[in-house]
């Protein structure tokens, strides 16, 4: 499977590159290298399920968002702010509101 970058360059898919990219968003957070490896595996599985041999880099970013949100919400906000190009405080507020509303509907552990 290959990734088509924004510049049009194609490169092979790499779990390591996904883990390394997400690791920056996880700096200072309680996220282990094992957590990152599992996240990268989930992203790869999601992308492979599409059956496509070439995938836009944008699709990789979208596939990262949900598993990262489940892993660590602060890291999710960091990654999303760069990936989705947050431009102002309102963008952060909207993302936080979305996290809060999804937490409100999530089933309680018990």
Short mmCIF file of N, CA and C in Angstrom, two decimals, residues 1-3 12-23 26 34-52 54-71 76 79 83:
data_model
loop_
_atom_site.label_atom_id
_atom_site.label_comp_id
_atom_site.label_asym_id
_atom_site.label_seq_id
_atom_site.Cartn_x
_atom_site.Cartn_y
_atom_site.Cartn_z
N UNK A 1 0.85 -1.17 0.00
CA UNK A 1 0.00 0.00 0.00
C UNK A 1 0.90 1.23 0.00
N UNK A 2 0.51 2.23 -0.76
CA UNK A 2 1.31 3.45 -0.80
C UNK A 2 0.44 4.66 -0.45
N UNK A 3 1.13 5.69 0.00
CA UNK A 3 0.49 6.92 0.45
C UNK A 3 0.81 8.03 -0.55
N UNK A 12 5.78 4.44 0.43
CA UNK A 12 5.16 3.26 1.05
C UNK A 12 4.54 3.61 2.40
N UNK A 13 3.44 2.94 2.73
CA UNK A 13 2.82 3.10 4.04
C UNK A 13 3.80 2.63 5.11
N UNK A 14 3.84 3.35 6.24
CA UNK A 14 4.75 3.00 7.31
C UNK A 14 4.07 3.20 8.66
N UNK A 15 3.90 2.09 9.40
CA UNK A 15 3.36 2.20 10.76
C UNK A 15 4.27 3.05 11.62
N UNK A 16 5.58 2.88 11.43
CA UNK A 16 6.56 3.61 12.23
C UNK A 16 6.40 5.11 12.04
N UNK A 17 6.13 5.52 10.81
CA UNK A 17 5.97 6.94 10.53
C UNK A 17 4.71 7.49 11.21
N UNK A 18 3.66 6.68 11.25
CA UNK A 18 2.43 7.10 11.94
C UNK A 18 2.71 7.25 13.43
N UNK A 19 3.34 6.25 14.02
CA UNK A 19 3.65 6.30 15.45
C UNK A 19 4.52 7.51 15.77
N UNK A 20 5.51 7.78 14.91
CA UNK A 20 6.41 8.91 15.14
C UNK A 20 5.66 10.24 15.05
N UNK A 21 4.76 10.35 14.11
CA UNK A 21 3.98 11.58 13.95
C UNK A 21 3.05 11.83 15.13
N UNK A 22 2.43 10.77 15.61
CA UNK A 22 1.51 10.90 16.73
C UNK A 22 2.28 11.12 18.04
N UNK A 23 3.48 10.58 18.10
CA UNK A 23 4.29 10.71 19.32
C UNK A 23 4.52 12.17 19.69
N UNK A 26 1.82 13.42 21.67
CA UNK A 26 1.72 12.73 22.96
C UNK A 26 2.83 13.10 23.93
N UNK A 34 4.19 1.34 23.28
CA UNK A 34 3.27 0.24 22.95
C UNK A 34 1.90 0.79 22.54
N UNK A 35 1.43 1.81 23.25
CA UNK A 35 0.16 2.46 22.88
C UNK A 35 0.23 3.01 21.46
N UNK A 36 1.36 3.64 21.14
CA UNK A 36 1.53 4.22 19.81
C UNK A 36 1.58 3.14 18.74
N UNK A 37 2.25 2.03 19.04
CA UNK A 37 2.33 0.92 18.10
C UNK A 37 0.94 0.35 17.83
N UNK A 38 0.14 0.21 18.89
CA UNK A 38 -1.23 -0.30 18.72
C UNK A 38 -2.09 0.67 17.93
N UNK A 39 -1.93 1.97 18.18
CA UNK A 39 -2.67 2.97 17.42
C UNK A 39 -2.30 2.87 15.94
N UNK A 40 -1.02 2.78 15.64
CA UNK A 40 -0.57 2.69 14.25
C UNK A 40 -1.13 1.43 13.59
N UNK A 41 -1.20 0.35 14.33
CA UNK A 41 -1.76 -0.89 13.79
C UNK A 41 -3.25 -0.72 13.47
N UNK A 42 -3.97 -0.08 14.37
CA UNK A 42 -5.40 0.19 14.13
C UNK A 42 -5.60 1.04 12.89
N UNK A 43 -4.74 2.06 12.74
CA UNK A 43 -4.84 2.94 11.57
C UNK A 43 -4.58 2.13 10.30
N UNK A 44 -3.56 1.30 10.34
CA UNK A 44 -3.25 0.48 9.16
C UNK A 44 -4.42 -0.44 8.83
N UNK A 45 -4.99 -1.08 9.83
CA UNK A 45 -6.13 -1.98 9.59
C UNK A 45 -7.30 -1.23 8.98
N UNK A 46 -7.57 -0.04 9.49
CA UNK A 46 -8.66 0.79 8.96
C UNK A 46 -8.43 1.12 7.50
N UNK A 47 -7.21 1.51 7.17
CA UNK A 47 -6.88 1.89 5.80
C UNK A 47 -6.93 0.67 4.88
N UNK A 48 -6.40 -0.45 5.33
CA UNK A 48 -6.39 -1.66 4.50
C UNK A 48 -7.81 -2.16 4.22
N UNK A 49 -8.72 -1.92 5.14
CA UNK A 49 -10.11 -2.35 4.93
C UNK A 49 -10.76 -1.64 3.75
N UNK A 50 -10.21 -0.51 3.34
CA UNK A 50 -10.76 0.18 2.18
C UNK A 50 -10.47 -0.59 0.90
N UNK A 51 -9.43 -1.43 0.92
CA UNK A 51 -9.07 -2.20 -0.26
C UNK A 51 -8.27 -1.43 -1.28
N UNK A 52 -7.99 -0.17 -1.01
CA UNK A 52 -7.25 0.66 -1.96
C UNK A 52 -5.75 0.37 -1.87
N UNK A 54 -3.59 2.65 -3.10
CA UNK A 54 -3.03 3.98 -2.87
C UNK A 54 -4.04 4.79 -2.06
N UNK A 55 -3.53 5.49 -1.05
CA UNK A 55 -4.39 6.25 -0.15
C UNK A 55 -3.82 7.66 -0.01
N UNK A 56 -4.71 8.63 -0.01
CA UNK A 56 -4.29 10.02 0.21
C UNK A 56 -3.82 10.18 1.66
N UNK A 57 -2.80 10.99 1.86
CA UNK A 57 -2.28 11.24 3.21
C UNK A 57 -3.38 11.77 4.12
N UNK A 58 -4.29 12.54 3.58
CA UNK A 58 -5.41 13.09 4.34
C UNK A 58 -6.24 11.98 4.98
N UNK A 59 -6.42 10.87 4.28
CA UNK A 59 -7.20 9.75 4.81
C UNK A 59 -6.49 9.11 6.00
N UNK A 60 -5.16 9.13 5.97
CA UNK A 60 -4.39 8.60 7.11
C UNK A 60 -4.65 9.47 8.33
N UNK A 61 -4.59 10.77 8.15
CA UNK A 61 -4.85 11.69 9.26
C UNK A 61 -6.23 11.49 9.84
N UNK A 62 -7.23 11.33 8.99
CA UNK A 62 -8.59 11.10 9.47
C UNK A 62 -8.68 9.78 10.24
N UNK A 63 -7.96 8.77 9.77
CA UNK A 63 -7.98 7.46 10.44
C UNK A 63 -7.29 7.50 11.80
N UNK A 64 -6.40 8.46 11.99
CA UNK A 64 -5.68 8.60 13.26
C UNK A 64 -6.57 9.24 14.34
N UNK A 65 -7.44 10.14 13.95
CA UNK A 65 -8.16 10.96 14.92
C UNK A 65 -8.94 10.16 15.97
N UNK A 66 -9.78 9.22 15.55
CA UNK A 66 -10.61 8.51 16.53
C UNK A 66 -9.80 7.66 17.50
N UNK A 67 -8.87 6.81 17.02
CA UNK A 67 -8.10 6.04 18.00
C UNK A 67 -7.27 6.91 18.93
N UNK A 68 -6.79 8.05 18.43
CA UNK A 68 -6.02 8.95 19.29
C UNK A 68 -6.93 9.59 20.33
N UNK A 69 -8.12 9.94 19.93
CA UNK A 69 -9.08 10.51 20.89
C UNK A 69 -9.37 9.52 22.01
N UNK A 70 -9.50 8.25 21.66
CA UNK A 70 -9.75 7.22 22.66
C UNK A 70 -8.53 7.02 23.57
N UNK A 71 -7.35 7.20 23.02
CA UNK A 71 -6.11 6.99 23.77
C UNK A 71 -5.84 8.13 24.74
N UNK A 76 -5.04 14.14 21.38
CA UNK A 76 -5.98 14.29 20.27
C UNK A 76 -6.13 15.76 19.89
N UNK A 79 -2.98 17.00 18.13
CA UNK A 79 -2.88 16.48 16.77
C UNK A 79 -3.93 17.14 15.87
N UNK A 83 -3.41 19.08 12.43
CA UNK A 83 -3.93 18.37 11.27
C UNK A 83 -5.10 19.10 10.63
#
